[in-house]
Tab-separated table of C-alpha atoms and ligand atoms in Angstrom:
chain	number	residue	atom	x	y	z
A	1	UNK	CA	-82.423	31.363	37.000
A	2	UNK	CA	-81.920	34.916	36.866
A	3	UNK	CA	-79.539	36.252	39.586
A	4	UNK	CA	-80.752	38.585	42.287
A	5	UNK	CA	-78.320	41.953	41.537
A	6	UNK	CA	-78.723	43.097	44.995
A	7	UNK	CA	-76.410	40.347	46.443
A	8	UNK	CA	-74.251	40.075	43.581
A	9	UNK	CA	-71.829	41.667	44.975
A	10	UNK	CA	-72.020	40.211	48.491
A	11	UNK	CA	-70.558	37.140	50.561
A	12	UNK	CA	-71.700	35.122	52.573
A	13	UNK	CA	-71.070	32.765	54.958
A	14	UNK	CA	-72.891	29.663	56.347
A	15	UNK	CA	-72.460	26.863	58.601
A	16	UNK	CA	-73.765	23.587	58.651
A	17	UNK	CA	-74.474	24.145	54.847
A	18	UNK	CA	-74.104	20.390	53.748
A	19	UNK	CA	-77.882	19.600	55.373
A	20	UNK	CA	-81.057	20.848	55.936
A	21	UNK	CA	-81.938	24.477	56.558
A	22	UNK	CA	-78.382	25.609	56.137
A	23	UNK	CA	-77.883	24.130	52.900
A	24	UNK	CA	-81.504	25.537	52.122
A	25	UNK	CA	-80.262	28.525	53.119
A	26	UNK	CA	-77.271	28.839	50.837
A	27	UNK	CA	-79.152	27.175	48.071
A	28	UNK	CA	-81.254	30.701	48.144
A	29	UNK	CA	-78.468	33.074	48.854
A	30	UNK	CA	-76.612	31.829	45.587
A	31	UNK	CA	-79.820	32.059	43.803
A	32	UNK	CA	-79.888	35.550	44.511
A	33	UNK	CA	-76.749	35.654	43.264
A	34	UNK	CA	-74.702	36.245	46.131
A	35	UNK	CA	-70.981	34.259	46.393
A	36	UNK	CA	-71.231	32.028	48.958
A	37	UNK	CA	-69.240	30.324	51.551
A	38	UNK	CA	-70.648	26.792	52.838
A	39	UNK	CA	-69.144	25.665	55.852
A	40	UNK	CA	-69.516	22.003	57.266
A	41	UNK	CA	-67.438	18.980	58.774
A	42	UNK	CA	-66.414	16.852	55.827
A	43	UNK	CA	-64.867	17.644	53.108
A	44	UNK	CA	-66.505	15.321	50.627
A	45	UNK	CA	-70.353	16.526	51.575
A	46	UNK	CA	-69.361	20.253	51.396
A	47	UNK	CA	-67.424	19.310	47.492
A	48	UNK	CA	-70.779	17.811	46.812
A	49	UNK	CA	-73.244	20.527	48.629
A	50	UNK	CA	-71.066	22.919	46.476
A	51	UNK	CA	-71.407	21.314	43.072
A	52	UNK	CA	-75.220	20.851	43.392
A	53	UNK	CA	-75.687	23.906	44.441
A	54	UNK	CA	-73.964	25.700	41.446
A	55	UNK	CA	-75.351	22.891	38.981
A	56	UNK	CA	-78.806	24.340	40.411
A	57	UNK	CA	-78.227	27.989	40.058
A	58	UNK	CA	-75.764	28.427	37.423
A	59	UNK	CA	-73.770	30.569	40.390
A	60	UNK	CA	-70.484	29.766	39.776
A	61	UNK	CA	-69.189	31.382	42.877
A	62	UNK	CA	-70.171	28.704	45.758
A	63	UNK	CA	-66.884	27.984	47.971
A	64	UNK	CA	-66.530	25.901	51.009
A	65	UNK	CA	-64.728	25.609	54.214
A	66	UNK	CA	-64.184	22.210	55.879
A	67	UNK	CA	-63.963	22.453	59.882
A	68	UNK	CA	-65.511	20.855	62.751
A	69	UNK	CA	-66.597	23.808	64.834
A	70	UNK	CA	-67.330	22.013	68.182
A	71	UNK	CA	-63.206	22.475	68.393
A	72	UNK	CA	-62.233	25.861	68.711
A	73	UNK	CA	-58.976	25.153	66.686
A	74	UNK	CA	-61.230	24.346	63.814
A	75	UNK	CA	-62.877	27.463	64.413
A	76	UNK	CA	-59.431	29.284	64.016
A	77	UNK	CA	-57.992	27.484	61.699
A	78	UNK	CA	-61.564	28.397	59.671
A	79	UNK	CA	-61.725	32.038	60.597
A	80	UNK	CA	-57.555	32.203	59.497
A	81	UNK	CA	-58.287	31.037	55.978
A	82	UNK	CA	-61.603	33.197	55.628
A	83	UNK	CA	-59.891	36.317	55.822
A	84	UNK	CA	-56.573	35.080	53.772
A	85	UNK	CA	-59.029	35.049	51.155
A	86	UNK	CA	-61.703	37.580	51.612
A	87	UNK	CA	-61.752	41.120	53.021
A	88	UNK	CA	-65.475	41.278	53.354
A	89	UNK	CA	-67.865	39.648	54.585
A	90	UNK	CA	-71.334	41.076	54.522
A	91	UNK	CA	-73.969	37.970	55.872
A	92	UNK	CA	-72.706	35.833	58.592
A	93	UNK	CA	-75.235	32.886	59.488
A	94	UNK	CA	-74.430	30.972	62.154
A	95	UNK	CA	-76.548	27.995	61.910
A	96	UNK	CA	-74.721	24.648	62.701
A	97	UNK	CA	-76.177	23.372	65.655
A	98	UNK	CA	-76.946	19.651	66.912
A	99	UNK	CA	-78.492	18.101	70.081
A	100	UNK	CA	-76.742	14.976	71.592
A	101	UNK	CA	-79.028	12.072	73.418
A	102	UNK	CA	-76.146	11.274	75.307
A	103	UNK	CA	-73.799	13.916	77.324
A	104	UNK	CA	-70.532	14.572	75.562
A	105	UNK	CA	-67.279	16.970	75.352
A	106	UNK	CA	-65.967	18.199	72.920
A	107	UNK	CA	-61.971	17.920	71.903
A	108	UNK	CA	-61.514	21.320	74.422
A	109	UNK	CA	-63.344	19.337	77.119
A	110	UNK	CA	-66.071	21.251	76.558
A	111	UNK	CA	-69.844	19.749	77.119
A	112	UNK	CA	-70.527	19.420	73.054
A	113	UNK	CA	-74.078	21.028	72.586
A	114	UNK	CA	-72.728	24.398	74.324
A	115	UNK	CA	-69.265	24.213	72.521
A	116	UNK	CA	-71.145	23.554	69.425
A	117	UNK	CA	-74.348	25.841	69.495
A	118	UNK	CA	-73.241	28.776	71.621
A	119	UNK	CA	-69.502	29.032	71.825
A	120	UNK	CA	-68.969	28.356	68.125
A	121	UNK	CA	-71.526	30.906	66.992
A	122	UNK	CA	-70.006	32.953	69.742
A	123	UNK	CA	-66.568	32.163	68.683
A	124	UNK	CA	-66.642	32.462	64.539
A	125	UNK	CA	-68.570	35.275	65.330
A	126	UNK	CA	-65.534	37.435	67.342
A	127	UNK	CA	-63.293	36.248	65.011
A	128	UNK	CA	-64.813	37.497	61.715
A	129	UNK	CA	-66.230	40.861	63.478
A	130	UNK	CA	-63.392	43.383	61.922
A	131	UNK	CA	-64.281	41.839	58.235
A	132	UNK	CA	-67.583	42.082	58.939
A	133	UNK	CA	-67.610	45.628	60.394
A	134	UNK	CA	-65.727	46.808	57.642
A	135	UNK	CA	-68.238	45.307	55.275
A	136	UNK	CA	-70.923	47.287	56.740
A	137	UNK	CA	-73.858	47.521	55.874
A	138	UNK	CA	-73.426	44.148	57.013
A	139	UNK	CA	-75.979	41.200	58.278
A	140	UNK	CA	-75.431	38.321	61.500
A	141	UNK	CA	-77.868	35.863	61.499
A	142	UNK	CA	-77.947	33.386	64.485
A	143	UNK	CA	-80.180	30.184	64.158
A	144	UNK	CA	-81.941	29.681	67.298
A	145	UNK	CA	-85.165	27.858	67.947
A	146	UNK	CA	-88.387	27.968	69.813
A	147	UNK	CA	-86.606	25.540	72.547
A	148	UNK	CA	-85.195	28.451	73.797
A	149	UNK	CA	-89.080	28.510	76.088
A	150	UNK	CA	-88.742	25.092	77.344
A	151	UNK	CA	-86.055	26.869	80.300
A	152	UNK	CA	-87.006	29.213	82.524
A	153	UNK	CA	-83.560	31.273	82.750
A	154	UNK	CA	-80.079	30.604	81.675
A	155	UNK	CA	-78.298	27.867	83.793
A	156	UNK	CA	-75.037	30.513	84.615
A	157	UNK	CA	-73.637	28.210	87.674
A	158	UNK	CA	-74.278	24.740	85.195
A	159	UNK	CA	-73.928	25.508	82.192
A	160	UNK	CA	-71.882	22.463	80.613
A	161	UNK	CA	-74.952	20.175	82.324
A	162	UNK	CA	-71.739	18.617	84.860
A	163	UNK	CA	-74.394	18.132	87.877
A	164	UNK	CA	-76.798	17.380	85.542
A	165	UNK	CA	-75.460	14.282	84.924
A	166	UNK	CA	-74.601	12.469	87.807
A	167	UNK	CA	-77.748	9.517	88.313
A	168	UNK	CA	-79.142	6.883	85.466
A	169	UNK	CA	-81.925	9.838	84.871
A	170	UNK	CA	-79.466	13.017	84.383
A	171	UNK	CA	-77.433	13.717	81.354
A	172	UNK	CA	-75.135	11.093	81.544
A	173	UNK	CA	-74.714	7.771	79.511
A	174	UNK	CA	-77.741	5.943	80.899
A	175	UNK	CA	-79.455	4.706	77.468
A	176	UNK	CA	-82.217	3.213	79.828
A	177	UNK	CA	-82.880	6.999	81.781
A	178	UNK	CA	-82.917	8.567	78.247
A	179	UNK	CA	-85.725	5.851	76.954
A	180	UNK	CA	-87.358	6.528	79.179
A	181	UNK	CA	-87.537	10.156	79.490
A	182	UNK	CA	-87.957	9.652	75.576
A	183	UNK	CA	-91.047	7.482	75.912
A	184	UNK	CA	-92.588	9.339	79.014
A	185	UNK	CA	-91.579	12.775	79.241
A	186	UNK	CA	-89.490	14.008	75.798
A	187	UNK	CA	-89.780	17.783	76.728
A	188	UNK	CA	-88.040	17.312	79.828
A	189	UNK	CA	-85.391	14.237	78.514
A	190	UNK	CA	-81.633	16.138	79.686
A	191	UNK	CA	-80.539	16.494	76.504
A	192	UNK	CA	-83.730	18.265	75.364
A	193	UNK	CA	-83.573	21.000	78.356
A	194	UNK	CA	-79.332	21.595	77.008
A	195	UNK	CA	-80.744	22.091	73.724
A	196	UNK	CA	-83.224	24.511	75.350
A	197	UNK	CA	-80.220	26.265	77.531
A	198	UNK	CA	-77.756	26.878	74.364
A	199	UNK	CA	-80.655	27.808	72.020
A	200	UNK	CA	-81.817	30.346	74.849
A	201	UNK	CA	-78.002	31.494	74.953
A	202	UNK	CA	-78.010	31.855	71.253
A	203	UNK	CA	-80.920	34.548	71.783
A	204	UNK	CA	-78.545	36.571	74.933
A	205	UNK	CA	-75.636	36.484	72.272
A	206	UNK	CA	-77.826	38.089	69.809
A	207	UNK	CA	-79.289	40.585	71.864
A	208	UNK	CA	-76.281	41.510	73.987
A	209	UNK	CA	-73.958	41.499	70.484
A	210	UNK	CA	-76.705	43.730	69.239
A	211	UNK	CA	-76.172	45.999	71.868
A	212	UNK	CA	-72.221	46.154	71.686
A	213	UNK	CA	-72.806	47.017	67.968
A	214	UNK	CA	-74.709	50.276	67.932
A	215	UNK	CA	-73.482	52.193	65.117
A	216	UNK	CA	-71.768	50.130	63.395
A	217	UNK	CA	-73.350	48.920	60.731
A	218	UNK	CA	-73.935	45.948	61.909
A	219	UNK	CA	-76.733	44.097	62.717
A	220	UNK	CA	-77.346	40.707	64.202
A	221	UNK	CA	-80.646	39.341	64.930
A	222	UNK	CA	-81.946	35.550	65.922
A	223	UNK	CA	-84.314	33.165	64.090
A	224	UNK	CA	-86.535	30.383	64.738
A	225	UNK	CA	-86.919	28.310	61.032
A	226	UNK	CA	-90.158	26.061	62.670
A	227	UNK	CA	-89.992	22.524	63.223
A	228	UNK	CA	-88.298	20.732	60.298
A	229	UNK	CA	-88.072	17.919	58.968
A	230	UNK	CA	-84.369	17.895	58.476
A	231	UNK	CA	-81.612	15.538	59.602
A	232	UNK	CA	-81.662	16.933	62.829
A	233	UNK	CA	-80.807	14.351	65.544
A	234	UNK	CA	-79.793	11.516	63.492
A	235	UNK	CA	-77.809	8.606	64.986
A	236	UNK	CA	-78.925	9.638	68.390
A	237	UNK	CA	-80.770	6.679	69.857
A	238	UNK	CA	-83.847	6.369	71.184
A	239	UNK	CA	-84.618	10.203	70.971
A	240	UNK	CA	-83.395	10.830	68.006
A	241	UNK	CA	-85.152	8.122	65.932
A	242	UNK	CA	-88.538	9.506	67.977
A	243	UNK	CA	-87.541	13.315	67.263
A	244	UNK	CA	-87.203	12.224	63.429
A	245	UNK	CA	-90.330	10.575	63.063
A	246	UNK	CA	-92.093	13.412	65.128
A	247	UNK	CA	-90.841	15.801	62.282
A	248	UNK	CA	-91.235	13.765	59.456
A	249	UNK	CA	-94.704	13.576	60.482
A	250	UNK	CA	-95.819	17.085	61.473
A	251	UNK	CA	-92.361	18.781	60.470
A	252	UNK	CA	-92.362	21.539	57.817
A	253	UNK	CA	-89.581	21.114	54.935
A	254	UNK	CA	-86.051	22.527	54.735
A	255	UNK	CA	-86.916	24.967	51.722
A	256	UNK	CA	-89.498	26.457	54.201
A	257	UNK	CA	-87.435	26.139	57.190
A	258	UNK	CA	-84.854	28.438	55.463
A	259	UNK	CA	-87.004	31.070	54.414
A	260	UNK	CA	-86.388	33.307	57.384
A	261	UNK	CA	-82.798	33.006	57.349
A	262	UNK	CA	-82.912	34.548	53.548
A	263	UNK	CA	-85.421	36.601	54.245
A	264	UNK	CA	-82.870	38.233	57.166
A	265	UNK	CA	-80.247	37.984	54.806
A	266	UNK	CA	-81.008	39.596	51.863
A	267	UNK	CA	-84.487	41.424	52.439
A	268	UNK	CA	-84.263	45.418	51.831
A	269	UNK	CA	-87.405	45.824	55.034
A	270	UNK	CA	-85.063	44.549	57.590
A	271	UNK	CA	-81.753	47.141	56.270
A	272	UNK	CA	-80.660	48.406	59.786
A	273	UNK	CA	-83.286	46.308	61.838
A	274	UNK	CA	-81.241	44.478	64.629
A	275	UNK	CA	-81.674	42.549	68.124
A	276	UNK	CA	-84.600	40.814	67.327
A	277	UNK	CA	-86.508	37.285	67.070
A	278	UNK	CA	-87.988	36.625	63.717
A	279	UNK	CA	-89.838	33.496	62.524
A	280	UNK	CA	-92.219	32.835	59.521
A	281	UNK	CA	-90.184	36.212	58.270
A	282	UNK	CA	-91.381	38.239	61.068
A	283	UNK	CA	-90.236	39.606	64.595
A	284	UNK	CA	-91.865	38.006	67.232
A	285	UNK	CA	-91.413	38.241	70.895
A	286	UNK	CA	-89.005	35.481	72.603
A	287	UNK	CA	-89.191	34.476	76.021
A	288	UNK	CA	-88.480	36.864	79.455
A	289	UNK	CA	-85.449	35.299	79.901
A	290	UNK	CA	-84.105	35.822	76.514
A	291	UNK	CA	-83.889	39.131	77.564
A	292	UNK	CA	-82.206	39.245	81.198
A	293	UNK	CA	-79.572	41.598	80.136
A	294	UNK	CA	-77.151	41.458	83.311
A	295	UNK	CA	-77.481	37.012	82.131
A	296	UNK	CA	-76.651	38.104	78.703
A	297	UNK	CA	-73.317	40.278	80.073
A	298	UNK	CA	-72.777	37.293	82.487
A	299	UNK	CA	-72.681	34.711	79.441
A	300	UNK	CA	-70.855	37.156	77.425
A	301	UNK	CA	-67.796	36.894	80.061
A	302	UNK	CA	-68.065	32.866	80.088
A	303	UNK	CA	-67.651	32.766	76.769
A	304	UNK	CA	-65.032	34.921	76.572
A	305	UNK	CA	-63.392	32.512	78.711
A	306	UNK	CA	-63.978	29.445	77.496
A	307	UNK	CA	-62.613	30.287	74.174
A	308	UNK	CA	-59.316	32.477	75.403
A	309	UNK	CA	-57.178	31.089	73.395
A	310	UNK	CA	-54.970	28.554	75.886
A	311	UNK	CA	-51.269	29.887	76.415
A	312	UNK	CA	-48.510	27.509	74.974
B	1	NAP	N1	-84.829	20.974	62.615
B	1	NAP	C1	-85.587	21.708	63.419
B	1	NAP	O1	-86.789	21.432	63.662
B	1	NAP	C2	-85.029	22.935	64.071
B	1	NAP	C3	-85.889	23.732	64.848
B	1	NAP	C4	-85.395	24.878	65.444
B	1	NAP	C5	-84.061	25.222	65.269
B	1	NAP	N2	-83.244	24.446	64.520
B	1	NAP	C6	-81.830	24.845	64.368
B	1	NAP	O2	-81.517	24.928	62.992
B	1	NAP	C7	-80.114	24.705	62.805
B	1	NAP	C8	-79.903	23.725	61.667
B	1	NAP	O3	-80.525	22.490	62.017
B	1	NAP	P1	-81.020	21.424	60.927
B	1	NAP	O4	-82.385	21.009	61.343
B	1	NAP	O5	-80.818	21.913	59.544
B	1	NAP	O6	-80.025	20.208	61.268
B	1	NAP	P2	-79.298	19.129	60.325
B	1	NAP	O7	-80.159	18.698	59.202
B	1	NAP	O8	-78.794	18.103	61.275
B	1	NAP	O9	-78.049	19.949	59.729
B	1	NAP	C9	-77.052	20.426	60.599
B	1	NAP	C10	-75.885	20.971	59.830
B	1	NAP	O10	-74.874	21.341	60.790
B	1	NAP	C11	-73.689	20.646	60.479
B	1	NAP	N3	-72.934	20.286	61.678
B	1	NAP	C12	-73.319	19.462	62.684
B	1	NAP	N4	-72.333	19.345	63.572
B	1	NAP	C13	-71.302	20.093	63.120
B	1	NAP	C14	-70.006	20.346	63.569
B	1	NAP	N5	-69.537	19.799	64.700
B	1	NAP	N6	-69.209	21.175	62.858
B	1	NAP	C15	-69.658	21.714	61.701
B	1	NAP	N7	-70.873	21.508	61.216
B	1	NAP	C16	-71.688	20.695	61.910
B	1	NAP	C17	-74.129	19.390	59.741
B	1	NAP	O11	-73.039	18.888	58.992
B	1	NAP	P3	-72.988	17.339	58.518
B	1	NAP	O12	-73.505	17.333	57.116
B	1	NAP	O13	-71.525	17.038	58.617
B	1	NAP	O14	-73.810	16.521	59.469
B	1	NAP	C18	-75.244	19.961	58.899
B	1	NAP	O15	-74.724	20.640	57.782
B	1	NAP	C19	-79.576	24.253	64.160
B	1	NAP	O16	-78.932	25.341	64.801
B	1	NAP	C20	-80.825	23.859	64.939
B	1	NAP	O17	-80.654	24.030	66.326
B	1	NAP	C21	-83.681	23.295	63.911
């Protein structure tokens, strides 16, 4: 296939590239010709992600970054070795993200779906920001999701779920509270409204980070890819198995739900368009509370504490 010459000469960088969207995602960017930079957790999938992907091209310049970015030593470890070996970096998309049936912490002792879909795009995101502004013109793209309308406003004095896990019905270990909330009420299961809350932060990042980068270059904008039928959710119970067959049924495919992601990526319409919602490859509006601006600041500082690095 004939490579795209407006991203030959650009990299970019994606996680959770060895499933679904993201590895949709790259699958495009190296078809237009871009070098890319998979990230994912094992080593094996992203040595095979990498191969198919060049097989499919002809794109010889796929790499690949092995880290587990719920820890925020991965993260370092990951953003270290980046910029060993690159000094630009013009697309960031941060799109590893996961929902857990079952509340969990990370290796930090951090709840997992907020260390993993907020404070690692969050995270990766500070650490790469001097590469990236001195790669400008230069692209963020945070994967979000519709979900982000299932909460009302950003849970600021909760926002690990702790007290929202105390009785067999809260966001604890109860496998009989999360059937049930499965069977009887999905959209308002625990693990479904922490999904919501860190998919809603994902949209205050954006905005807020938007805001902070004001001529520089930069811009960052959010995305909803639809509801996909990817692996999303798999291995986690009761609402997992139900969330899979939910998407396999009415669930649009990975090539599609990755089309907005390249679209933000590499389209010439959105040069210098930032701080905004796009789905179907188009801004849309995303909820009030995506755009509570003294919440947004107010995140901004948690996050900037909950990933100082600790003092030895
Ligand atoms: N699917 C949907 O309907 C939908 C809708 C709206 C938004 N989204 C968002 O789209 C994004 C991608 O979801 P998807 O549907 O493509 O999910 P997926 O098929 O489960 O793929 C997730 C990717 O993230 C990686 N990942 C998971 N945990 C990780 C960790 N701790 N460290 C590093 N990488 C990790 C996975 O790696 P492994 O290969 O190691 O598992 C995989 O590459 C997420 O942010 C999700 O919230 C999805």
């Amino acid at each position: 296939m004939a490579l795209n010459a407006s991203m030959a000469d650009k990299v970019c960088l994606i996680t959770g590239a060895t499933a679904g969207i993201g590895e949709q995602t790259a699958l495009g960017l190296a078809r237009c010709g871009a070098r890319v930079v998979l990230v994912g957790r094992s080593r094996e999938r992203c040595e095979i992600t990498a191969e198919s992907i060049r097989r499919e091209t002809g794109n010889p310049a796929i790499e690949f970054f092995p880290a587990d970015l719920s820890s925020q030593a991965e993260i370092r470890r990951l953003a270290n070795e980046f910029v060993k070996n690159h000094d630009r970096l013009h697309v960031l998309i941060n799109n590893a993200g996961a929902m857990f049936a079952h509340r969990q912490e990370s290796v930090d002792g951090i709840e997992m779906t907020f260390a993993l879909n907020h404070l690692a795009y969050f995270l990766l995101t500070d650490l790469l920001l001097d590469t990236i502004k001195a790669s400008a013109p230069a692209r963020i793209i945070n994967v979000s999701s519709h979900a982000h309308e299932m909460v009302k406003r950003f849970d600021l004095e909760d926002p690990q779920a702790r007290n929202r896990g105390r009785s067999i019905f809260g966001y604890g270990q109860s496998k009989l509270g999360s059937a049930l909330f499965t069977l009887l009420a999905p959209t308002k299961h625990p693990a479904v409204i922490q999904y919501a809350q860190t998919k809603l932060a994902n949209l205050l990042f954006t905005y807020e980070l938007a805001r902070r980068l004001k001529g520089t270059g930069v811009t960052v904008n959010a995305v909803h890819p639809g509801f996909v039928a990817s692996r999303f959710m798999a291995g986690n119970g009761t609402l997992g198995w139900f969330m899979r067959r939910w998407a396999g049924l009415f669930g649009i495919s990975t090539e599609e739900g990755a089309k907005t992601s390249i679209y933000l990526a590499t389209s010439p319409e959105v040069e210098g368009v930032t701080g905004k919602h796009f789905a179907k490859c188009q801004a849309i509006p995303s909820s009030p509370a995506s755009l509570d601006e003294e919440a947004a600041r107010r995140l901004w500082q948690l996050s900037e504490e909950l990933t100082r690095e600790s003092q030895p």
